[in-house]
Short mmCIF file of C-alpha atoms and ligand atoms in Angstrom, two decimals:
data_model
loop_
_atom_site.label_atom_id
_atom_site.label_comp_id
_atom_site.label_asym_id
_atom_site.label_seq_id
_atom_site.Cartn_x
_atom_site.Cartn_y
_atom_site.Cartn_z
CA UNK T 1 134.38 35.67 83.47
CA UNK T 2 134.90 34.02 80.60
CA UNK T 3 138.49 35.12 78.24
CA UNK T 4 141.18 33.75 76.45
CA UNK T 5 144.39 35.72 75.91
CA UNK T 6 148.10 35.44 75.85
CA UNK T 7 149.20 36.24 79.30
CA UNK T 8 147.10 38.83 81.97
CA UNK T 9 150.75 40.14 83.59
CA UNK T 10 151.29 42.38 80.24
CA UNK T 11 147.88 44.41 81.54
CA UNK T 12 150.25 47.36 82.96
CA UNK T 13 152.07 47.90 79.64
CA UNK T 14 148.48 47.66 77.76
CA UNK T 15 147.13 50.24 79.97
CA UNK T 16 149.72 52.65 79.24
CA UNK T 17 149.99 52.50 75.70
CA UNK T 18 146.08 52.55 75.88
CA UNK T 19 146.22 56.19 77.96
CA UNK T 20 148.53 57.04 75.28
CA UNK T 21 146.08 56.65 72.26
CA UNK T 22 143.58 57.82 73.88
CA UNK T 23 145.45 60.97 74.36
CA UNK T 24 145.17 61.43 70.67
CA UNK T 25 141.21 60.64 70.45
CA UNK T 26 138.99 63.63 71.73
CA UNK T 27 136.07 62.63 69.65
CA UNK T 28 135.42 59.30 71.01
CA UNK T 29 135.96 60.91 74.35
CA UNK T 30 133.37 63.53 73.69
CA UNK T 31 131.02 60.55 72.59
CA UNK T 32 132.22 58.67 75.88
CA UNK T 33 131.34 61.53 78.14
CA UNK T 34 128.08 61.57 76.90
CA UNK T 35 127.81 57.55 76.51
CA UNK T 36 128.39 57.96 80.40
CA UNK T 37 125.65 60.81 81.30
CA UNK T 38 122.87 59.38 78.94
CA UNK T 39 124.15 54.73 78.80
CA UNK T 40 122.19 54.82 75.49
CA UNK T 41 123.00 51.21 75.29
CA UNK T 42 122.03 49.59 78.29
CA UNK T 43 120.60 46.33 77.72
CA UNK T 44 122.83 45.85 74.47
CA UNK T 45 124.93 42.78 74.34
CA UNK T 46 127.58 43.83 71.18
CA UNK T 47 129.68 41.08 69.64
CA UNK T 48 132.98 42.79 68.58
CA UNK T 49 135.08 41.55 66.02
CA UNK T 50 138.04 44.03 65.67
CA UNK T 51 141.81 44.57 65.73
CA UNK T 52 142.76 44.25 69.43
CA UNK T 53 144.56 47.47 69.39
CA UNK T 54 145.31 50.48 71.70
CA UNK T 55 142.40 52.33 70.03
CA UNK T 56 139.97 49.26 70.48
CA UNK T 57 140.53 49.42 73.99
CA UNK T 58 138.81 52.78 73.55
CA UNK T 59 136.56 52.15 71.86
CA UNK T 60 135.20 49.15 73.75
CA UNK T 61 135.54 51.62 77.08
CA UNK T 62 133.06 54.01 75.16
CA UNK T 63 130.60 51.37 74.43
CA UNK T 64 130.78 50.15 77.95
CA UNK T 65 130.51 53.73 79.85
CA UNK T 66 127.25 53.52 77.67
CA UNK T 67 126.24 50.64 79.04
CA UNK T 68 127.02 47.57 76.88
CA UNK T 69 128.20 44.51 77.37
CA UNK T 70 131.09 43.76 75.10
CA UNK T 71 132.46 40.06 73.98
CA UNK T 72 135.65 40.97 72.39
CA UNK T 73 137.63 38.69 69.55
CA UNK T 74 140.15 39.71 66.81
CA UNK T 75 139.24 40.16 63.26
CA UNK T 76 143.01 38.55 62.37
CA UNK T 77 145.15 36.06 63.50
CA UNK T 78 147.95 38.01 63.80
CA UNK T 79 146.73 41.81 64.97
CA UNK T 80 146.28 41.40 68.32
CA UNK T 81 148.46 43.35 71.11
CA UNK T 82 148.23 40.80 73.84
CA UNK T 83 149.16 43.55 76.12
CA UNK T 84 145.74 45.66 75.29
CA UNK T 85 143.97 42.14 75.43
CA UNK T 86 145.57 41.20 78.72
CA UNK T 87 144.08 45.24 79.71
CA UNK T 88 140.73 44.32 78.54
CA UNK T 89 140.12 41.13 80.73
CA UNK T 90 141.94 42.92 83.86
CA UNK T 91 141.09 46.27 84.10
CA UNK T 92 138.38 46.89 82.04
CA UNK T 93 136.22 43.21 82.83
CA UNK T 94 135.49 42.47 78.97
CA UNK T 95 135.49 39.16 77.80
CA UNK T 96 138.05 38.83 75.24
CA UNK T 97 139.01 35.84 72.90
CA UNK T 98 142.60 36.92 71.01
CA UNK T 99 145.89 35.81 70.94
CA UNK T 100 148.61 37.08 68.38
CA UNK T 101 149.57 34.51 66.10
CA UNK T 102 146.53 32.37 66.95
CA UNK T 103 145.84 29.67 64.11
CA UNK T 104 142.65 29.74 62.08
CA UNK T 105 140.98 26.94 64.19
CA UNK T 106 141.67 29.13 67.26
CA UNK T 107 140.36 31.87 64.95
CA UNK T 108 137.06 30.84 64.34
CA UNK T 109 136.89 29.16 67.80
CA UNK T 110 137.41 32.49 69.52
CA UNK T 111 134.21 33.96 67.01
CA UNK T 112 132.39 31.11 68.28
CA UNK T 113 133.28 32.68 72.00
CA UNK T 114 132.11 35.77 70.83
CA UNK T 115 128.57 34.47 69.51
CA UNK T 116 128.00 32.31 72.27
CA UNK T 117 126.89 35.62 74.15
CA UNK T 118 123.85 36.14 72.46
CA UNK T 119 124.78 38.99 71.11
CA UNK T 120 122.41 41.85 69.86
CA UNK T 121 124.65 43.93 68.01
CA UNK T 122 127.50 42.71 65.31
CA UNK T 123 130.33 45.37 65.10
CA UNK T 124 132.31 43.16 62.37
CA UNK T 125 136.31 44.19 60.59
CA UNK T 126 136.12 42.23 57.16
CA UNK T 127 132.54 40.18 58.26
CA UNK T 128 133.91 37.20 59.42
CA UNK T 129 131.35 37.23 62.55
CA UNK T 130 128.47 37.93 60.69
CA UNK T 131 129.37 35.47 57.95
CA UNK T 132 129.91 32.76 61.13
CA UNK T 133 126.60 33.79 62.85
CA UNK T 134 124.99 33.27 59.23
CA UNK T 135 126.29 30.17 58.24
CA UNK T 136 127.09 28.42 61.66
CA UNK T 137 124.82 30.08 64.46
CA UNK T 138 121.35 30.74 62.32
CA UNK T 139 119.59 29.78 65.92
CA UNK T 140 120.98 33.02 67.33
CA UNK T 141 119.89 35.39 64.74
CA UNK T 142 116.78 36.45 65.98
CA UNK T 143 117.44 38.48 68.70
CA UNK T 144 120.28 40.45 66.83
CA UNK T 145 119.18 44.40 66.28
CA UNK T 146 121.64 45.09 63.20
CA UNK T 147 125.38 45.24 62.84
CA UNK T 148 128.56 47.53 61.68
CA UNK T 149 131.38 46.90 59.42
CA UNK T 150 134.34 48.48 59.39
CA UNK T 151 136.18 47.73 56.07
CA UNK T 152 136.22 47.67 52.54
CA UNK T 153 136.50 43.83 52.04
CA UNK T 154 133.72 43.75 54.61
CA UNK T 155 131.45 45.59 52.56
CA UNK T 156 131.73 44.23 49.49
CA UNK T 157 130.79 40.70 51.43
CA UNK T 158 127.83 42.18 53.22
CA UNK T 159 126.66 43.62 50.14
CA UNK T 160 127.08 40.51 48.17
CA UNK T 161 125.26 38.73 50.83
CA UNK T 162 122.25 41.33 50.69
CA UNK T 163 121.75 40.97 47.39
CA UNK T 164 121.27 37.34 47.43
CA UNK T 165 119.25 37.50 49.72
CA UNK T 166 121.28 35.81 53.05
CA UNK T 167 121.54 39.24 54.64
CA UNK T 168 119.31 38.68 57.95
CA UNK T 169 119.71 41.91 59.74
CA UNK T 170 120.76 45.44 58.56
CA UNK T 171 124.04 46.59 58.60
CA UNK T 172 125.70 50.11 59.40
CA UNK T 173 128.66 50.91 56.59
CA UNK T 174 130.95 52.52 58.89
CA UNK T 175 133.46 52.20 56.53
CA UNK T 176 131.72 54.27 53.92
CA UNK T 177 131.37 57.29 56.46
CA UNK T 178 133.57 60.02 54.72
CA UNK T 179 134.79 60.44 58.05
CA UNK T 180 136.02 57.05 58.48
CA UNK T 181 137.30 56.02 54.18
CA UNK T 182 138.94 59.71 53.26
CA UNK T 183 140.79 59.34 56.21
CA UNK T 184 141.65 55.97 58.09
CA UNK T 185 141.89 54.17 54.62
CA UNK T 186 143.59 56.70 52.72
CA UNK T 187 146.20 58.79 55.79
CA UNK T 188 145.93 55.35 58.37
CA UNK T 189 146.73 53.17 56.26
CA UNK T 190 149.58 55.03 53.82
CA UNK T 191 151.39 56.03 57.34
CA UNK T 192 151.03 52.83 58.99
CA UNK T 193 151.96 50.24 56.06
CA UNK T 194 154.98 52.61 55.61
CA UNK T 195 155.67 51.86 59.14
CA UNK T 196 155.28 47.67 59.14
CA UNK T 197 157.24 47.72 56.14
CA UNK T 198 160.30 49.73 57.35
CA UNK T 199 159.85 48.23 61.14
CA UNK T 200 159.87 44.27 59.70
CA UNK T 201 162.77 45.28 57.08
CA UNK T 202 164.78 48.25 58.10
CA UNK T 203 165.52 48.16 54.38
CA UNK T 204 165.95 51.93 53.03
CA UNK T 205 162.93 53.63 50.56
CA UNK T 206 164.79 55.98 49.25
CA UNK T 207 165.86 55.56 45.69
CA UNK T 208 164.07 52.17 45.86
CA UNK T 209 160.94 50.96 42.91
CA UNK T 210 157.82 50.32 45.03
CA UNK T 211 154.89 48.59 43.34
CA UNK T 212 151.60 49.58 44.55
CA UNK T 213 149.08 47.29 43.24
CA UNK T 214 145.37 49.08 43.68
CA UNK T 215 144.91 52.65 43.57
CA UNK T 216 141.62 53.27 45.88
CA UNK T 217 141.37 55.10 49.35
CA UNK T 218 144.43 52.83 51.11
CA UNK T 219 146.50 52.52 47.51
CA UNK T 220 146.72 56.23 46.97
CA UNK T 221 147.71 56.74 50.77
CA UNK T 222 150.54 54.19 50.39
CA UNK T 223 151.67 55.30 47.14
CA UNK T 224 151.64 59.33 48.55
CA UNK T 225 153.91 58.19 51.33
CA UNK T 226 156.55 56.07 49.65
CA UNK T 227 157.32 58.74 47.30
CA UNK T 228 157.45 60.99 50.21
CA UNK T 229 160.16 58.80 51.61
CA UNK T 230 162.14 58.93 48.46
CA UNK T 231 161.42 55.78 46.35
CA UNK T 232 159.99 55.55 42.51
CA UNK T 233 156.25 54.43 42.86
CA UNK T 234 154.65 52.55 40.11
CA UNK T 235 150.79 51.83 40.37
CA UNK T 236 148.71 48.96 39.08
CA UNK T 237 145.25 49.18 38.66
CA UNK T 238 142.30 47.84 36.97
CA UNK T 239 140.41 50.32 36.95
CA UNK T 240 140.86 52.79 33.93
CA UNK T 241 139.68 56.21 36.07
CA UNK T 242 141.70 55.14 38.85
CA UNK T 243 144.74 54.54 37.24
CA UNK T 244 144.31 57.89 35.57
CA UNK T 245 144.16 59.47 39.14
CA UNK T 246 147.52 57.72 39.11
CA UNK T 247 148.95 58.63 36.24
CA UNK T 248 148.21 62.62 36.75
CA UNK T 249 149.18 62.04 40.14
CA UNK T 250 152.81 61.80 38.99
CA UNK T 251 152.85 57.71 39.01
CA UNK T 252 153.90 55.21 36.48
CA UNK T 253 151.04 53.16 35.80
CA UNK T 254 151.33 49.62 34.20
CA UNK T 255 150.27 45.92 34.71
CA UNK T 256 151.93 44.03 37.26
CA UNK T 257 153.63 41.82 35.07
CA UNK T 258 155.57 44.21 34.08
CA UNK T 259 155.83 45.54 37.20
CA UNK T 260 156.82 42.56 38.64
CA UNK T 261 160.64 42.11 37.47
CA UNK T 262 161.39 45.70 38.21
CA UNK T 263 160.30 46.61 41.94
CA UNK T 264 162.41 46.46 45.15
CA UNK T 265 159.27 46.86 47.56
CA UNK T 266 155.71 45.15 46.49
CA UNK T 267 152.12 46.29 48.38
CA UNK T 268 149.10 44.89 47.50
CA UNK T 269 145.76 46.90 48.73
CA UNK T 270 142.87 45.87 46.42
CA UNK T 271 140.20 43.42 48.38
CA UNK T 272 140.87 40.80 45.50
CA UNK T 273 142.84 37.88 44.99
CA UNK T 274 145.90 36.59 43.71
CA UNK T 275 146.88 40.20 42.26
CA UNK T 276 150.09 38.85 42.93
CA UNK T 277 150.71 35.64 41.29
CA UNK T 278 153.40 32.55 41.35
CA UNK T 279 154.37 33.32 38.16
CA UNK T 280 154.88 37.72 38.89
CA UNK T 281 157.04 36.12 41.57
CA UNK T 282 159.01 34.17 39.37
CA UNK T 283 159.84 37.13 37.83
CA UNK T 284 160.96 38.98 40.66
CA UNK T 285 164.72 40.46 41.30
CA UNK T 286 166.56 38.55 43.62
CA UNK T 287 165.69 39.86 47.15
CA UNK T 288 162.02 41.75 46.51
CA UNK T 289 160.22 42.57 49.46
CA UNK T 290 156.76 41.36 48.96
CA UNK T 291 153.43 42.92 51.89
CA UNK T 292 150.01 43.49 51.97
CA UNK T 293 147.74 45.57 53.35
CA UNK T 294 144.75 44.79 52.01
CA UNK T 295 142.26 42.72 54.63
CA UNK T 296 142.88 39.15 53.59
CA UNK T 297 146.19 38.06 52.84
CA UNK T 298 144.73 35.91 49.29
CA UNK T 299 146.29 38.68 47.65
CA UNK T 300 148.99 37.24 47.12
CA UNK T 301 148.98 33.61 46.25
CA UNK T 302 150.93 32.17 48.66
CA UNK T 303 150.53 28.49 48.16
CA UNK T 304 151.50 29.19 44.33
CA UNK T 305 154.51 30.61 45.82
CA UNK T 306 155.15 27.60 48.56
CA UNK T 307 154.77 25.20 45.87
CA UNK T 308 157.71 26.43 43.94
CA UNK T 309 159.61 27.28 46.59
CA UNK T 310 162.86 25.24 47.19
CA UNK T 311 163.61 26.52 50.72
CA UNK T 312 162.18 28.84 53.11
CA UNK T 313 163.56 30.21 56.54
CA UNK T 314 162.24 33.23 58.81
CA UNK T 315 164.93 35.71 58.55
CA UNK T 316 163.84 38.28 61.04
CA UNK T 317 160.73 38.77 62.34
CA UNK T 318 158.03 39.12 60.13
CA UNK T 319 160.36 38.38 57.32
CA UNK T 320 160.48 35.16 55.81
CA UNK T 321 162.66 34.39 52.96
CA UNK T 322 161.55 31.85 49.81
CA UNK T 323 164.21 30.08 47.63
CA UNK T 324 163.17 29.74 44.25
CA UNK T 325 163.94 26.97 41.23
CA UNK T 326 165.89 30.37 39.52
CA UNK T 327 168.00 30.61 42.19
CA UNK T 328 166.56 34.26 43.40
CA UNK T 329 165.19 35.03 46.60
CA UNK T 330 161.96 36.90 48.14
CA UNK T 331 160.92 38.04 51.06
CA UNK T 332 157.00 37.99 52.11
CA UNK T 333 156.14 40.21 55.25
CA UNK T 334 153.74 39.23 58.05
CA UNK T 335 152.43 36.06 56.08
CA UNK T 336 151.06 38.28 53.84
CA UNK T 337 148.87 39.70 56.02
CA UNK T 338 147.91 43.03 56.80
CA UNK T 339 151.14 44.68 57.65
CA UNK T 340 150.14 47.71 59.50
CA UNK T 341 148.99 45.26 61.99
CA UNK T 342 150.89 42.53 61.72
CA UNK T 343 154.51 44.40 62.17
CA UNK T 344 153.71 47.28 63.33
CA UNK T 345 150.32 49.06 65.30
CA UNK T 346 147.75 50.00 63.21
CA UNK T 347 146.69 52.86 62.35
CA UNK T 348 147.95 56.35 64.34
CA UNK T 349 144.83 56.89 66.95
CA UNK T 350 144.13 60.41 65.80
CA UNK T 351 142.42 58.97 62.50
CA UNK T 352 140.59 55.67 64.18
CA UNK T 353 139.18 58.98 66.53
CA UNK T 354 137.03 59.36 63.86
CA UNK T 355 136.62 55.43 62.64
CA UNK T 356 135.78 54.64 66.29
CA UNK T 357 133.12 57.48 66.90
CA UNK T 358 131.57 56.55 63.49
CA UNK T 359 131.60 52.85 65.36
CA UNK T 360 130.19 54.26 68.55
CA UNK T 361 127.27 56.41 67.14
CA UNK T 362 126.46 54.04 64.66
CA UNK T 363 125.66 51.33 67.54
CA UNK T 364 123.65 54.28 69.03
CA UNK T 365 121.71 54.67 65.77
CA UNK T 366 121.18 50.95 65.55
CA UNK T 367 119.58 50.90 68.75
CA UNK T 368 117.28 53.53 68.61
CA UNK T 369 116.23 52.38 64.68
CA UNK T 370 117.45 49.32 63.58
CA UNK T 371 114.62 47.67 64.28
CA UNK T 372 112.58 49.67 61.38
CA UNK T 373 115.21 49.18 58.82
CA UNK T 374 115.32 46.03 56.06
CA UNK T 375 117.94 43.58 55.88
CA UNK T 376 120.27 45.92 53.63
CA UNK T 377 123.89 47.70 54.13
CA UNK T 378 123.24 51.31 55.09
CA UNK T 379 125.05 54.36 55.06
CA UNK T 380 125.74 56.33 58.08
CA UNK T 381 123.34 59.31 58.15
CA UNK T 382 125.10 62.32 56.85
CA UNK T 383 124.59 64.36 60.06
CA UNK T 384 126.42 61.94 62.30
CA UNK T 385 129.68 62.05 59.83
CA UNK T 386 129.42 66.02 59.44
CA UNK T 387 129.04 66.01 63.37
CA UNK T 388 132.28 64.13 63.75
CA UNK T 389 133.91 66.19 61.17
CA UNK T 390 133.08 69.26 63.11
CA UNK T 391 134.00 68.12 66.42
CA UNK T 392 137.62 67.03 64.74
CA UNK T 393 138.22 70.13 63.42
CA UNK T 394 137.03 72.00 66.50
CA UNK T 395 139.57 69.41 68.56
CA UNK T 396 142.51 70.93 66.16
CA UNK T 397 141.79 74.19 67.31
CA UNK T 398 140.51 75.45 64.10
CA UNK T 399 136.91 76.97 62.63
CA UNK T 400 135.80 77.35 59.26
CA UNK T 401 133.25 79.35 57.90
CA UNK T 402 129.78 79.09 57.76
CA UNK T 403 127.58 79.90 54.57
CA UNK T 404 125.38 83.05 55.15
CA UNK T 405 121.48 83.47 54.54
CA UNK T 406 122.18 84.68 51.01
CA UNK T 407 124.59 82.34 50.26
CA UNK T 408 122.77 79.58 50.99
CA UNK T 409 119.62 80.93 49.16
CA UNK T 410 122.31 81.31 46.47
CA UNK T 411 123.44 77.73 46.11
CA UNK T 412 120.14 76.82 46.22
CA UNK T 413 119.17 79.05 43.12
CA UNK T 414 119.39 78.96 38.72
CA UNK T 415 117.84 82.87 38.47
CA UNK T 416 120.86 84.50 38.75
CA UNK T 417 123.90 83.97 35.54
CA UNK T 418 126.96 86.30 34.15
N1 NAD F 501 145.59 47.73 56.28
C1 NAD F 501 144.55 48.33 56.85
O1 NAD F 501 144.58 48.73 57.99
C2 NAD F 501 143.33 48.59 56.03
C3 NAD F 501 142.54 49.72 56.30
C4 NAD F 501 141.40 49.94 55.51
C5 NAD F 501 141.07 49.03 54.50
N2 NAD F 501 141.87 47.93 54.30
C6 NAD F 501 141.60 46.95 53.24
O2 NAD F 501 142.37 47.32 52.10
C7 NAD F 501 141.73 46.87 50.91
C8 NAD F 501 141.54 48.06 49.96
O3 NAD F 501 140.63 48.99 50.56
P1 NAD F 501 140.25 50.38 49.85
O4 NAD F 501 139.36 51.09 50.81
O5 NAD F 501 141.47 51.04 49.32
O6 NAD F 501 139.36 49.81 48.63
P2 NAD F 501 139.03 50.56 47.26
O7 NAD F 501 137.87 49.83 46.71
O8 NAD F 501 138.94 52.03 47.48
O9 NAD F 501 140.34 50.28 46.37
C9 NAD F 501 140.73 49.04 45.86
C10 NAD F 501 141.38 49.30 44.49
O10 NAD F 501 142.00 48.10 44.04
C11 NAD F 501 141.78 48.01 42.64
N3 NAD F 501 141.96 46.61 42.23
C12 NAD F 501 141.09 45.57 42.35
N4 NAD F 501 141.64 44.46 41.85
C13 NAD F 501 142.89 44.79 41.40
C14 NAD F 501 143.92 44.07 40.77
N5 NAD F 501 143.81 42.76 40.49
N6 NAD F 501 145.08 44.74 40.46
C15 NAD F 501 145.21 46.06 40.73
N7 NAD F 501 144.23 46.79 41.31
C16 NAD F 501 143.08 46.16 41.64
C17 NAD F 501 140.36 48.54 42.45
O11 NAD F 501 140.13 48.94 41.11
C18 NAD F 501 140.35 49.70 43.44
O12 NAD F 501 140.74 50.91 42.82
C19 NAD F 501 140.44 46.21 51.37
O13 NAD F 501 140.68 44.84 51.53
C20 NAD F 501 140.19 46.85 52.71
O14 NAD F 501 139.33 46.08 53.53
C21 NAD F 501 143.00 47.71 55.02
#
């Protein structure tokens, strides 16, 4: 079997810390146990392009127990566990091609790995495989079904590429699943960016000015959980509703130039680029702590920032340190990319439970109608996210109630008024 990852002897340590998140993801094991009695997927060769994490290692065990083959790479150079790769290739027989801290040539090489599978299925994080097989491998796009994407920055790519017409098979918008946006953008991503932050710095919240740049699903989760650790959150925005949301929210809202010379900590979570510029870090305090969580580390224009630079040294892990012409230092995190992942794990397993069994079913859906669908980006059907809502709750041990004949007949009505 083909592979290529960092070293097979971490497999044991993978495999525990993969029994350990999975602890934490009944739905995707309710979808597995099924996966295993009905292999809805046999015959399916699925080209995955994800975060080699503790929860991937799930969910690629789902998709095989329902009968897929699985080519495995990583949708970013540097958020791969090597020990749940390493637990892929051994235990679990999937060909995997990811290697923390791999360089972009290795990158793209380890797509190519991926493609040259003939795969039928794309399940994509941020559409770099799709954008490959579209621009690179056009001889392998007929016998592809459809495809899934996971993120934001994904989306707005596939979209893009839909409506010029380079879209060649449809695409699943796991990302736009309620169950998936309201909670793995907004709760995953607020914890878990908290969590690279403080494990790459050790540096204390409290009392601190952190600068949220973008206020959407992941902003408002970061922004939520900073304050809760103490520190002053200011918000910049673009957009004039969303940086209302802010503002009533409790946060201080202005442009990040003015932003810039006042904040301690500095998160960027927009899908755009250079929201951070050299010039705002010009501007900085002496020792600001720049991240980003958003999916591609342009974000933050880093080569403005190398340019000016008059020294630069890795301080700590993860922490590297840039001498400017004003004599003031700052510190970017995880080469400005996607902290959660890059310095610490992702995000907890209880939300990608519900990311991952949006993944799962929407593969299932794929197969059994992808091939009557146009070359768009779709939705997930509304009963498969209200299914995986249900099953969540009903894994916390709680019920809600259910609307009775005449209140449904009710909300369906205009007759009756005051
Ligand atoms: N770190 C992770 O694990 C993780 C998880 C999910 C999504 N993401 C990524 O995070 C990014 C944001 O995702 P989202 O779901 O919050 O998207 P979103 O569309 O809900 O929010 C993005 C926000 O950024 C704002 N924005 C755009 N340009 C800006 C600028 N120059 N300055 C300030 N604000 C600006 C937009 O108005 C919008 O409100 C995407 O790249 C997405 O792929 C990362």
């Amino acid at each position: 079997m083909e592979y290529h990852v960092s070293d097979l002897k971490l497999c044991e340590t993978g495999l525990l810390r993969t029994e350990w998140a999975n602890q934490s993801m009944p739905v995707l094991n309710r979808v597995r146990e099924r996966f295993e009695r009905e292999k809805p997927l046999v015959g399916i060769t699925l080209g995955a392009c994800l975060h080699v994490t503790t929860e991937t290692a799930s969910l690629i065990h789902t998709l095989k127990a329902g009968g897929a083959e699985i080519r495995l790479c990583a949708s970013n150079p540097l958020s791969t566990q090597d020990d749940v790769a390493a637990c892929l290739v051994k235990e679990y027989e999937i060909p995997v091609f990811a290697i923390k801290g791999e360089d972009t040539t290795t990158y793209y090489q380890h797509i190519h790995s991926v493609l040259k599978g003939n795969v039928n299925i794309t399940m994509d994080d941020g559409a770099d495989l799709v954008a490959t097989l579209h621009s690179q491998r056009t001889d392998l796009l007929k016998g592809v079904i459809g495809g899934t994407e996971e993120t934001t920055t994904g989306i707005i790519r596939l979209r893009s590429m839909a409506e010029k017409g380079a879209l060649r098979y449809p695409i699943i918008a796991v990302n736009d699943a309620n169950t998936k946006r309201l909670f793995d953008n907004r709760y995953g991503t607020g914890q878990s960016t908290i969590d690279g932050i403080i494990r790459s710095t050790n540096r204390l919240l409290a009392g601190s000015t952190f600068v949220v740049c973008g206020y959407g699903m992941c902003g408002r989760g970061v922004a939520m959980r900073a304050r809760g650790m103490g520190a002053n959150v200011i918000v910049t925005e673009v957009d004039p509703i969303k940086a209302l949301e802010a503002v009533m929210n409790g946060f201080r809202v202005m442009p990040i130039a003015e932003a810039a010379p006042i904040g301690d900590f500095f998160c960027t979570l927009t899908g755009d680029i250079r929201v951070i510029t050299a010039e705002h870090f010009s501007s900085m305090k002496d020792g600001a702590i720049i991240a980003n969580s958003g999916h591609f580390n342009v974000e933050l224009d880093l080569e403005g920032l190398h340019k000016q630079a008059t020294s630069r040294r890795v301080i700590r892990e993860f922490v590297e340190e840039f001498l400017l012409p004003n004599g003031r230092r700052v510190y970017v995190l995880g080469e400005g990319r996607l902290i959660n992942l890059a310095a610490a794990e992702g995000h907890p397993s209880s939300v990608m439970d519900m990311s991952f069994a949006n993944q799962a079913l929407a593969v299932e859906y794929l197969v059994k109608k992808g091939k009557d669908f146009e070359h768009k980006v779709y939705r997930i059907p509304e009963e498969i996210d209200l299914e995986i809502a249900r099953l969540k709750i009903a894994s916390m041990g709680m019920s809600i109630d259910t609307l009775t004949d005449e209140q449904q007949k009710y909300m369906r009505s205009w007759e009756m008024g005051t």
